[in-house]
PDB file of C-alpha atoms in Angstrom:
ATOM      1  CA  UNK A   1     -66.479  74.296 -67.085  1.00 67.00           C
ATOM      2  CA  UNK A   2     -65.029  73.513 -70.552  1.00 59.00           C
ATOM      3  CA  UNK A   3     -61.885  75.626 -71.304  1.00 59.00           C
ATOM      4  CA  UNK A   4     -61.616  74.771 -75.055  1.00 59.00           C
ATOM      5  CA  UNK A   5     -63.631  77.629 -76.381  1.00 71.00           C
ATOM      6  CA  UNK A   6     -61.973  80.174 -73.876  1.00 84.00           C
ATOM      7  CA  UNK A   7     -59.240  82.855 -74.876  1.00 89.00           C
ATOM      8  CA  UNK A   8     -56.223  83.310 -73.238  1.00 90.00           C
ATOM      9  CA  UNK A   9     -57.587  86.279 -70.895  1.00 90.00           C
ATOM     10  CA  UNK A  10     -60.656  84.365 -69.636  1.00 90.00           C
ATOM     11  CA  UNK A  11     -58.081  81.246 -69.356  1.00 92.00           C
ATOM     12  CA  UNK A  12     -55.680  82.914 -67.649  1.00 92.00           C
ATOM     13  CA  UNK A  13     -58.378  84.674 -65.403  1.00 94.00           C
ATOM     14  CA  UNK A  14     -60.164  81.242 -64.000  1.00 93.00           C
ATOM     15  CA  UNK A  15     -56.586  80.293 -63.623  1.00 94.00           C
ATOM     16  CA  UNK A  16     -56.123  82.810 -61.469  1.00 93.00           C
ATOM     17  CA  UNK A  17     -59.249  82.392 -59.375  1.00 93.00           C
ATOM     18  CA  UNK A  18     -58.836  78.354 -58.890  1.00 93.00           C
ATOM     19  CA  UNK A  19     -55.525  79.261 -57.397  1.00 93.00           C
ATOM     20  CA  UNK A  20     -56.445  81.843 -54.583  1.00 93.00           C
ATOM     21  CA  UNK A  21     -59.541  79.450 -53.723  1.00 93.00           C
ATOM     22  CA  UNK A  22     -57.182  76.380 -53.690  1.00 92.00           C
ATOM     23  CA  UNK A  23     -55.150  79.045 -50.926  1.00 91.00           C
ATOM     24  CA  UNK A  24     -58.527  79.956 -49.243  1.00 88.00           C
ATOM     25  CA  UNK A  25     -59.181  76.030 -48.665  1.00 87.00           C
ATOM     26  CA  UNK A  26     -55.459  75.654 -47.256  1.00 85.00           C
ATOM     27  CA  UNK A  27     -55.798  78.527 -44.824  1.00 81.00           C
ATOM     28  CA  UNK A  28     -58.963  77.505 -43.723  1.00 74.00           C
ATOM     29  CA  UNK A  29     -57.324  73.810 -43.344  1.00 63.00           C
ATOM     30  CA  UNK A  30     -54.516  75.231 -41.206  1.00 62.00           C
ATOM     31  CA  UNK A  31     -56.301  77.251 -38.905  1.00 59.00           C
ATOM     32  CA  UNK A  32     -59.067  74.586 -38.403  1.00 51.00           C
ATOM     33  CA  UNK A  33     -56.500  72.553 -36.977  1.00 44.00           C
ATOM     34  CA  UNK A  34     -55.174  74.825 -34.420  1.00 44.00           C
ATOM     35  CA  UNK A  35     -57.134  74.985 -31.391  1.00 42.00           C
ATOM     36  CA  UNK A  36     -56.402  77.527 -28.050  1.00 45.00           C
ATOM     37  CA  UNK A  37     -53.784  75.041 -26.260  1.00 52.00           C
ATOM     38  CA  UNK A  38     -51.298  78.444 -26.708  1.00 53.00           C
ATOM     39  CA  UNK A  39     -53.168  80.276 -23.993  1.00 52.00           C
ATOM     40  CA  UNK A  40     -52.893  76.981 -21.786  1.00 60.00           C
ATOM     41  CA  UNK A  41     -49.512  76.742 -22.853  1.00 63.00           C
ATOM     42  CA  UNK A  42     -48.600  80.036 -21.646  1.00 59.00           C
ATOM     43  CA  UNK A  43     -50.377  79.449 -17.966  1.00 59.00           C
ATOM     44  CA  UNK A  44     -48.648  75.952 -17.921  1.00 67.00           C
ATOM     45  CA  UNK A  45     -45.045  77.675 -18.480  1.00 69.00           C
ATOM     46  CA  UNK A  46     -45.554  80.192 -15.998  1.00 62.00           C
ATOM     47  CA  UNK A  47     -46.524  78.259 -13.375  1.00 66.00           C
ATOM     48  CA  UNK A  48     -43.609  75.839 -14.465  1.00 72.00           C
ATOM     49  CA  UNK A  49     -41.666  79.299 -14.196  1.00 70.00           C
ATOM     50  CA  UNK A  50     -42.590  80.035 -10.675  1.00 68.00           C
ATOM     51  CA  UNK A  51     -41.819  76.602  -9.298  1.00 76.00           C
ATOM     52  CA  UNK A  52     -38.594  76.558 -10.703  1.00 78.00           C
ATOM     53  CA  UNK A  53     -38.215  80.140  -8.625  1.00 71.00           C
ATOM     54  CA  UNK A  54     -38.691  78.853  -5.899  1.00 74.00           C
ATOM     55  CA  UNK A  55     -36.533  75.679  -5.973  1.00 81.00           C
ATOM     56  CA  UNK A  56     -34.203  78.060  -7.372  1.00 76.00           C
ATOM     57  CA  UNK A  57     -34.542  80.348  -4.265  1.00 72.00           C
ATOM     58  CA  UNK A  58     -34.542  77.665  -1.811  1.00 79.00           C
ATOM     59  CA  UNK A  59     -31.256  76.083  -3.221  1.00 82.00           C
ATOM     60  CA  UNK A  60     -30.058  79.619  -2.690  1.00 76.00           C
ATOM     61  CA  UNK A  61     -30.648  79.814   1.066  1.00 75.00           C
ATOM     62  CA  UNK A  62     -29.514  76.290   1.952  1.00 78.00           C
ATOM     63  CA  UNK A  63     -25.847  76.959   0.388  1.00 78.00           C
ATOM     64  CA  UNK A  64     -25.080  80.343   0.850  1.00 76.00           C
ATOM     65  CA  UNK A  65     -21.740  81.257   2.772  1.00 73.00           C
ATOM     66  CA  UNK A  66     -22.870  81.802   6.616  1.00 73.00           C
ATOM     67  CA  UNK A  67     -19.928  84.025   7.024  1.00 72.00           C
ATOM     68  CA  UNK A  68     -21.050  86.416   4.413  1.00 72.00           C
ATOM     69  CA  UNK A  69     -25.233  85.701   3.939  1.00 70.00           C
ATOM     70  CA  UNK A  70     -27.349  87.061   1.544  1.00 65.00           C
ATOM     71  CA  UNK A  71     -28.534  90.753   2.295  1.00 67.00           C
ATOM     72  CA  UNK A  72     -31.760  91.327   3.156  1.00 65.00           C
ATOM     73  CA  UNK A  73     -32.131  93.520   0.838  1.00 69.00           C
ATOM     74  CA  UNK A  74     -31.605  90.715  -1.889  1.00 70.00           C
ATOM     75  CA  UNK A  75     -33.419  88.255  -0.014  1.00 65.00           C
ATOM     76  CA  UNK A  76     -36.815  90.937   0.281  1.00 72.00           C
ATOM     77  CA  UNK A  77     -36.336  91.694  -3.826  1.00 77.00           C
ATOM     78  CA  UNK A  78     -36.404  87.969  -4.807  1.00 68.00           C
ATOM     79  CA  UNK A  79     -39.137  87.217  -2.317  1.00 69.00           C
ATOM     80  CA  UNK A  80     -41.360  89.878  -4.472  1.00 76.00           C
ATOM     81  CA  UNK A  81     -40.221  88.830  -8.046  1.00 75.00           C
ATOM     82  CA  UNK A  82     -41.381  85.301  -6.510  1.00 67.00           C
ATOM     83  CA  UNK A  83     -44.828  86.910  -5.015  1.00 72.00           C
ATOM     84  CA  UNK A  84     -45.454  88.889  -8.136  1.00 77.00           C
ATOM     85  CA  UNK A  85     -44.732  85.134 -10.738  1.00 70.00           C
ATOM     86  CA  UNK A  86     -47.442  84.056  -8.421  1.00 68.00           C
ATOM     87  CA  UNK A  87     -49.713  86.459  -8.531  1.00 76.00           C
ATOM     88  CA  UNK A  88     -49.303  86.381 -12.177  1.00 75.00           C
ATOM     89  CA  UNK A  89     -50.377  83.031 -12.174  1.00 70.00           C
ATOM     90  CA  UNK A  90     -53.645  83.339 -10.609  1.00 73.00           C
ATOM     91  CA  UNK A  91     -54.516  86.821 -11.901  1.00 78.00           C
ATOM     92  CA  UNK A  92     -54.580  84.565 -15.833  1.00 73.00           C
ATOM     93  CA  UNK A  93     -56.164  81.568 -14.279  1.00 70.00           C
ATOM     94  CA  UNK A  94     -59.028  84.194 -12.994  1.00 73.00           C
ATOM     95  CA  UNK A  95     -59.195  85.713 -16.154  1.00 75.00           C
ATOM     96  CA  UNK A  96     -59.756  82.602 -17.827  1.00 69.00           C
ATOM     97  CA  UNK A  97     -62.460  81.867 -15.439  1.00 68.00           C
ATOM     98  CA  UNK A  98     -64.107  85.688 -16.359  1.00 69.00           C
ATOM     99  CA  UNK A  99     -63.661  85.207 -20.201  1.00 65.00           C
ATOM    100  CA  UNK A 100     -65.229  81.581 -19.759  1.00 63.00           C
ATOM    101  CA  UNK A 101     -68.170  82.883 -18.218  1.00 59.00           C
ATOM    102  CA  UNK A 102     -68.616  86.118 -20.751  1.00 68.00           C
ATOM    103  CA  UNK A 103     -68.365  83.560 -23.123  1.00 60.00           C
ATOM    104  CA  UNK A 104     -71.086  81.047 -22.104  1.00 62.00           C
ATOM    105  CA  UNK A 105     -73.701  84.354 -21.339  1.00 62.00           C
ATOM    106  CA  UNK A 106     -72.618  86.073 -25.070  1.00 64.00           C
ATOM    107  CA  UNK A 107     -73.675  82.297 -26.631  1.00 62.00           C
ATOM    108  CA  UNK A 108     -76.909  82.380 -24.483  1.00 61.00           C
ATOM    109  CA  UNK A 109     -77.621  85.997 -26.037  1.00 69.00           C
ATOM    110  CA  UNK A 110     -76.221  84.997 -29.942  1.00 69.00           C
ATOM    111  CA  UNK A 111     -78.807  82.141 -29.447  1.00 76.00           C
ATOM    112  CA  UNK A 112     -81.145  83.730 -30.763  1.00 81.00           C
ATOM    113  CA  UNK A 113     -79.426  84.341 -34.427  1.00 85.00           C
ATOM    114  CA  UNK A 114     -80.382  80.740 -35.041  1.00 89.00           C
ATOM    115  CA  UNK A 115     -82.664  80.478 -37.763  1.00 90.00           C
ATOM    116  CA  UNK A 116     -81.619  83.755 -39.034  1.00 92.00           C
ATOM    117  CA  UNK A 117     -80.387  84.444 -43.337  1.00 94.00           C
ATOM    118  CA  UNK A 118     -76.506  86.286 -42.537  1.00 93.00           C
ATOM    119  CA  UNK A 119     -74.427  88.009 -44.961  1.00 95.00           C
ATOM    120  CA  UNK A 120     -70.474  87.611 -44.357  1.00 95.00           C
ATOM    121  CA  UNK A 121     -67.449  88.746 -45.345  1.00 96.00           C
ATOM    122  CA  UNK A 122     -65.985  85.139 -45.825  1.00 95.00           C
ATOM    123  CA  UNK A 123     -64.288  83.357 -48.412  1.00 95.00           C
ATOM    124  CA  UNK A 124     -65.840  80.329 -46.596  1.00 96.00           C
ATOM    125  CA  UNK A 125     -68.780  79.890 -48.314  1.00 97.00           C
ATOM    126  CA  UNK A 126     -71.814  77.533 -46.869  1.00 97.00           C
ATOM    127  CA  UNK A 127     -73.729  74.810 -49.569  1.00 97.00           C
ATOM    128  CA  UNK A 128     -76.916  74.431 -47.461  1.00 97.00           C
ATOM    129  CA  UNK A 129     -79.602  72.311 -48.875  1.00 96.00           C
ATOM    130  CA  UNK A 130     -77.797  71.938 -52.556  1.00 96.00           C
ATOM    131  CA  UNK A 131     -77.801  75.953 -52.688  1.00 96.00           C
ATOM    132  CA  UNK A 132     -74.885  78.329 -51.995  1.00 97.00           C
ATOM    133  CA  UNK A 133     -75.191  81.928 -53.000  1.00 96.00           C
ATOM    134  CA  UNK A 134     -72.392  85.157 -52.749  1.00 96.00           C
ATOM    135  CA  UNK A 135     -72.737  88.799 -53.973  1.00 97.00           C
ATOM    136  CA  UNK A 136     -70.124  90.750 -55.526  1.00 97.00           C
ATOM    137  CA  UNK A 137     -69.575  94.542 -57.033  1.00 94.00           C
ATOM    138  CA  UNK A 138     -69.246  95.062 -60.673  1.00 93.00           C
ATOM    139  CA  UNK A 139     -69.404  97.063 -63.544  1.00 94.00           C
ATOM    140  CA  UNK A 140     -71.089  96.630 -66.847  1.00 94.00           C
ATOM    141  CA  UNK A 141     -69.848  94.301 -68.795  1.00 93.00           C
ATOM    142  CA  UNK A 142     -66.976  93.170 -66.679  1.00 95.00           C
ATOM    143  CA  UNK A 143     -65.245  89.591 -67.043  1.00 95.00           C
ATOM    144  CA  UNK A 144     -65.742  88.109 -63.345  1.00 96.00           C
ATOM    145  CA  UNK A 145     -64.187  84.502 -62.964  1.00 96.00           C
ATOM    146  CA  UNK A 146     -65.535  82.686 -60.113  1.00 97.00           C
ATOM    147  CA  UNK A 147     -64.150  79.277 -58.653  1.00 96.00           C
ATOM    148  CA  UNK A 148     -64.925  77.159 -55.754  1.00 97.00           C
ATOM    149  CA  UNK A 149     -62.743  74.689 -53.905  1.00 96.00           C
ATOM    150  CA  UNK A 150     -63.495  71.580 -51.724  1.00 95.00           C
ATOM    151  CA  UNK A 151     -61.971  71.377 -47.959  1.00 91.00           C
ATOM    152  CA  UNK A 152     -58.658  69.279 -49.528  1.00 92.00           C
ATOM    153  CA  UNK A 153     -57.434  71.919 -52.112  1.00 93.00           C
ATOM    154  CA  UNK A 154     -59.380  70.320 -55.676  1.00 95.00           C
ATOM    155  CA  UNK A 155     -61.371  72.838 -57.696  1.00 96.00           C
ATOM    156  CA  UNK A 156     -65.387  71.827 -57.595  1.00 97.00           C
ATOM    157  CA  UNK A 157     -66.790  74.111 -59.832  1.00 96.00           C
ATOM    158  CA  UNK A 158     -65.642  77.602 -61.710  1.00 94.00           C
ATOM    159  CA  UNK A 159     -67.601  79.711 -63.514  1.00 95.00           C
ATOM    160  CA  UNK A 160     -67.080  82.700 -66.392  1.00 95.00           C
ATOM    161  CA  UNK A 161     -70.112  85.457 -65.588  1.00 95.00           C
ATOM    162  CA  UNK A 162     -70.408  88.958 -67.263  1.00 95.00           C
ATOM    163  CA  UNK A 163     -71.349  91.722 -64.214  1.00 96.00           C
ATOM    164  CA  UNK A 164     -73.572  94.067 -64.487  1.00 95.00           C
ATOM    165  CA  UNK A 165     -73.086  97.664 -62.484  1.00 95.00           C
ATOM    166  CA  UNK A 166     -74.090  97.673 -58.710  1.00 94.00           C
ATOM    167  CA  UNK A 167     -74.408  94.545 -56.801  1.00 95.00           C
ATOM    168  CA  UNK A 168     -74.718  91.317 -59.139  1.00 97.00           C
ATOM    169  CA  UNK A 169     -75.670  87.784 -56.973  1.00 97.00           C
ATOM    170  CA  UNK A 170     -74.122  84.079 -58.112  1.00 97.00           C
ATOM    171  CA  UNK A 171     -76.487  81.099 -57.071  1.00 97.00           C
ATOM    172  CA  UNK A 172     -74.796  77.488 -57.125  1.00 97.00           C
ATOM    173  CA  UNK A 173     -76.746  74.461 -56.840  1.00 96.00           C
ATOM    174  CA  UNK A 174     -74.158  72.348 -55.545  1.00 96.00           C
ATOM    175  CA  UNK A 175     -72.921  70.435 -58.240  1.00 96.00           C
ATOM    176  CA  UNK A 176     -69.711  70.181 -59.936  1.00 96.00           C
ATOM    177  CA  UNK A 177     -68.287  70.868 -63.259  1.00 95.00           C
ATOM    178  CA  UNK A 178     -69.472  67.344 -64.433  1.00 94.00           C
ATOM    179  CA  UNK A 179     -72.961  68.074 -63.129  1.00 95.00           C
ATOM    180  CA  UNK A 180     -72.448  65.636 -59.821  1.00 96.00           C
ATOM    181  CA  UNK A 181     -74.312  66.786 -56.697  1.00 97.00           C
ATOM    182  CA  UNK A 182     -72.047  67.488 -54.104  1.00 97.00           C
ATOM    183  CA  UNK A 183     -72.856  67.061 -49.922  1.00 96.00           C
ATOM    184  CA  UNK A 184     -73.630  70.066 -47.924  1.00 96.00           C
ATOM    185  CA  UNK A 185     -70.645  71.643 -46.276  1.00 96.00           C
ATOM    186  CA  UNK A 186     -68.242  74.341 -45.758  1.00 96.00           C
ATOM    187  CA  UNK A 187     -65.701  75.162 -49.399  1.00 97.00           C
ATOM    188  CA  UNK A 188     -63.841  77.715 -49.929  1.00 96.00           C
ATOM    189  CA  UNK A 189     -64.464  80.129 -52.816  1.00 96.00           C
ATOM    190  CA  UNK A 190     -62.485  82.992 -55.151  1.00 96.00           C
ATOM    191  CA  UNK A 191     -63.761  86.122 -57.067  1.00 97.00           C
ATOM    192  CA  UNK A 192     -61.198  87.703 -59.711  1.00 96.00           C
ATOM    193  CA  UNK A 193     -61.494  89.932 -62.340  1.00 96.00           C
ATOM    194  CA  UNK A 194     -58.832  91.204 -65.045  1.00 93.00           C
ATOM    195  CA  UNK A 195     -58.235  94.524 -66.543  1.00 92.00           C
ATOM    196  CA  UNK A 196     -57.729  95.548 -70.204  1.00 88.00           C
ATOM    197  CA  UNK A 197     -53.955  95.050 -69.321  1.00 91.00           C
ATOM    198  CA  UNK A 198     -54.506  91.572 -68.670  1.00 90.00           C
ATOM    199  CA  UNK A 199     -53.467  92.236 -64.649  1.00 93.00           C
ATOM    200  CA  UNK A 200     -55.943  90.009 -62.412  1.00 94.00           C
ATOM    201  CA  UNK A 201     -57.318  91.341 -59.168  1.00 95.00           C
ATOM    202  CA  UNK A 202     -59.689  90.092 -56.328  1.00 95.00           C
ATOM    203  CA  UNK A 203     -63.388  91.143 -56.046  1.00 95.00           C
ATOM    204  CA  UNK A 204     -64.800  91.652 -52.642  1.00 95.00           C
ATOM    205  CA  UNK A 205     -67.854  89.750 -51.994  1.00 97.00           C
ATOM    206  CA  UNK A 206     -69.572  88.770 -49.309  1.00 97.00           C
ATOM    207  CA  UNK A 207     -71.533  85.120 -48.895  1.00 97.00           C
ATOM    208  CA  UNK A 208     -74.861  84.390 -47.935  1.00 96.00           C
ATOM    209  CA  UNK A 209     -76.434  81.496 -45.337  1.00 95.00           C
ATOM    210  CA  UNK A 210     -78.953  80.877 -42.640  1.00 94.00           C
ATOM    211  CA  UNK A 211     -77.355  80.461 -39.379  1.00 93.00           C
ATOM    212  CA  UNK A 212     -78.243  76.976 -37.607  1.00 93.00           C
ATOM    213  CA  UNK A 213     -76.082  77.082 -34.498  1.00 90.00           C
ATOM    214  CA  UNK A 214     -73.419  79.103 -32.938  1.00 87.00           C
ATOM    215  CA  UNK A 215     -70.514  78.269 -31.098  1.00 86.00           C
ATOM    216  CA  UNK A 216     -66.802  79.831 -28.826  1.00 79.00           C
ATOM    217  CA  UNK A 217     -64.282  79.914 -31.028  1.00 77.00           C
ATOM    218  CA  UNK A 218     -60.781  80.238 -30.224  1.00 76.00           C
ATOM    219  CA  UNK A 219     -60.954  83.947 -30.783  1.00 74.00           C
ATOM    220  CA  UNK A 220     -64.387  84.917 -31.403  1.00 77.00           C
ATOM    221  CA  UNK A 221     -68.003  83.708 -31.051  1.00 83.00           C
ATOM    222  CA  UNK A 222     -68.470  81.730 -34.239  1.00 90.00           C
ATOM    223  CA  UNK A 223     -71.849  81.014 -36.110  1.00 90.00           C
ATOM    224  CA  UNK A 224     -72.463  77.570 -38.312  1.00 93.00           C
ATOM    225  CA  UNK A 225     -74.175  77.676 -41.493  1.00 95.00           C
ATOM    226  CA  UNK A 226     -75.026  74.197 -41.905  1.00 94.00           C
ATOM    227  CA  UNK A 227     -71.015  72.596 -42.410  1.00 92.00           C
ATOM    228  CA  UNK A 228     -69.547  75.641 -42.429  1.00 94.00           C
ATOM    229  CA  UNK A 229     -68.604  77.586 -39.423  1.00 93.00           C
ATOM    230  CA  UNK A 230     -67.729  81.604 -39.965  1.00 93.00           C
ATOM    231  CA  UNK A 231     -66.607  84.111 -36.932  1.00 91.00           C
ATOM    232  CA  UNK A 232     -68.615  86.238 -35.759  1.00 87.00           C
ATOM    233  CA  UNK A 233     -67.216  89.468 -36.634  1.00 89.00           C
ATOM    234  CA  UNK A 234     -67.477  88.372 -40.139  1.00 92.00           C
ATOM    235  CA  UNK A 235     -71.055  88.920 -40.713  1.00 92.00           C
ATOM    236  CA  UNK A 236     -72.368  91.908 -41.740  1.00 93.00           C
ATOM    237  CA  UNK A 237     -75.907  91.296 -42.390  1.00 91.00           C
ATOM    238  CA  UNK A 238     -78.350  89.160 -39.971  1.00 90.00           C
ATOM    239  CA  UNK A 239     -82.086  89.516 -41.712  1.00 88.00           C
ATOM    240  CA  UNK A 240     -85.324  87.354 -41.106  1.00 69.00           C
ATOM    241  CA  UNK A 241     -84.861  83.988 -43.454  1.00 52.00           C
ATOM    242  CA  UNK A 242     -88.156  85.437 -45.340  1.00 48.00           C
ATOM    243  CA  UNK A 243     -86.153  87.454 -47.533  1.00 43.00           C
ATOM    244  CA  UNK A 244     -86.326  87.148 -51.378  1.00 40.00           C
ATOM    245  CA  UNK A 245     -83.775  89.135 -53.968  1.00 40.00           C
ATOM    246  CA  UNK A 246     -84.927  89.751 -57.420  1.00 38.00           C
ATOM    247  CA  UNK A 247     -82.732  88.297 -60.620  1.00 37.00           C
ATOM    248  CA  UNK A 248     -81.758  89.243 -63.944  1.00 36.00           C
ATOM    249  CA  UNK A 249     -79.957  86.593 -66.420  1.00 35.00           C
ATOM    250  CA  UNK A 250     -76.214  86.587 -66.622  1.00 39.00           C
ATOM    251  CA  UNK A 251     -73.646  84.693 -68.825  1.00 36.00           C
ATOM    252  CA  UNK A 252     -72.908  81.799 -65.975  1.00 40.00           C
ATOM    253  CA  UNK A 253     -72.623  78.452 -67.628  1.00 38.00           C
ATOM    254  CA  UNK A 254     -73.935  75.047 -66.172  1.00 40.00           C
ATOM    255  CA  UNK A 255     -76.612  75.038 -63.463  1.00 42.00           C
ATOM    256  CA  UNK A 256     -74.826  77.772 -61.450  1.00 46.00           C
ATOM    257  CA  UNK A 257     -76.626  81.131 -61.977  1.00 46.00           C
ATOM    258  CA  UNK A 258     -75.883  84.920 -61.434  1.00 48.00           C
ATOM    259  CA  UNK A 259     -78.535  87.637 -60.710  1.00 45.00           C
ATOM    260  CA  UNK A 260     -78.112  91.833 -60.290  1.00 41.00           C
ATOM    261  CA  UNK A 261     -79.377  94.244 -58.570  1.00 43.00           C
ATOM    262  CA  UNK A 262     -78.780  97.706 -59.132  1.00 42.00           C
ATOM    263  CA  UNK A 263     -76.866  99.793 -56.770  1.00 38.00           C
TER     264      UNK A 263
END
């Protein structure tokens, strides 16, 4: 949006929200890119542990002094560290198995979500079919700055809206400050408001998209909305996707629009 006719509060307050979703895009980035190797790491070491016992152990026995062996005591204590490293490593390898198999029955069951309009606590928020839509908490008359980021950090679109009290909704349409339509996908968005101090704070809100697949994540079942993917035990909400929410006008600029509902 055009920052020339904006004072320094507003300014300073869209400011503020383009940074923490330009932060919400590199977290998301990050984490994206890890994947569960650690757990297979772990397994992989311990096993790597418990060979290196026993070559340890073995070296042990083939140069001890014959005049003056190894007590059996010793010998019985190391043989059950070496027992219990082993047992260690199949007791994780089972476990893997177990979780593998939860896992594959919970997708089965979450299966049916598909198709389904979900409400999430998320600052990942899902552009399906040119429309993206988030609710938020507010009080009459408050400044709320909105911003949205694309997956490599740049600012797509930010928006100025005055609340109203109870639950207020934002509607974007996909397309950027210059009025370009943007692809379907997964960006990462920012709610802030300012107080008469001129001290900027988050909003909570929560984001809004019909579920079209789920999927294991690395810790958590995970549902996809279209490009975006969001855990699980994010979502708050799962409703039929016949449901409608009434609007009010707001003070949004650009194609982007924000609607109320009273609490």
């Amino acid at each position: 949006m055009s920052t020339t006719s904006l004072t320094t509060n507003e300014y300073n307050l869209l400011s503020a929200a383009e940074s923490t979703a330009k932060s919400s895009a590199a977290t998301s980035s990050s984490s994206g890119s890890s994947s569960s190797t650690s757990s297979t790491a772990a397994l992989s070491s311990l096993a790597n542990n418990y060979t290196t016992f026993l070559t340890l152990l073995t070296t042990q026995l083939q140069h001890q002094d014959p005049s003056s062996p190894m007590s059996s005591d010793s010998f019985t204590s190391e043989l059950v560290q070496f027992a219990g490293v082993e047992q260690q490593v199949q007791t994780n390898s089972k476990l893997s198995s177990l979780i593998s198999l939860n896992e594959s029955g919970q997708l089965s069951a979450d299966s049916a979500l598909v198709g389904s309009k979900a409400t999430a606590t998320s600052t990942t928020l899902p552009l399906q079919n040119s429309s993206a839509t988030l609710n938020y908490k507010g009080t009459s008359g408050q400044t709320v700055a909105i911003a949205v980021s694309n997956s490599s950090g740049t600012i797509v679109k930010d928006d100025l809206v005055t609340a109203s009290s109870g639950t207020n909704t934002w509607t974007w349409d996909g397309t950027d400050n210059s009025g370009n339509k943007l692809s379907d996908g997964a960006y990462s968005v920012a709610v802030k408001t300012m107080d008469s101090s001129g001290t900027t704070s988050d909003v909570s809100f929560t984001v809004t998209g019909t579920i079209t697949g789920i999927q294991t994540g690395t810790n958590d079942m995970e549902v996809q909305m279209g490009g975006a993917t969001i855990p699980m035990s994010s979502l708050v909400n799962v409703s039929s996707s016949s449901s409608s929410s009434s609007s009010s006008s707001s003070t949004s600029s650009g194609t982007s629009s924000s609607s109320t509902t009273g609490s």
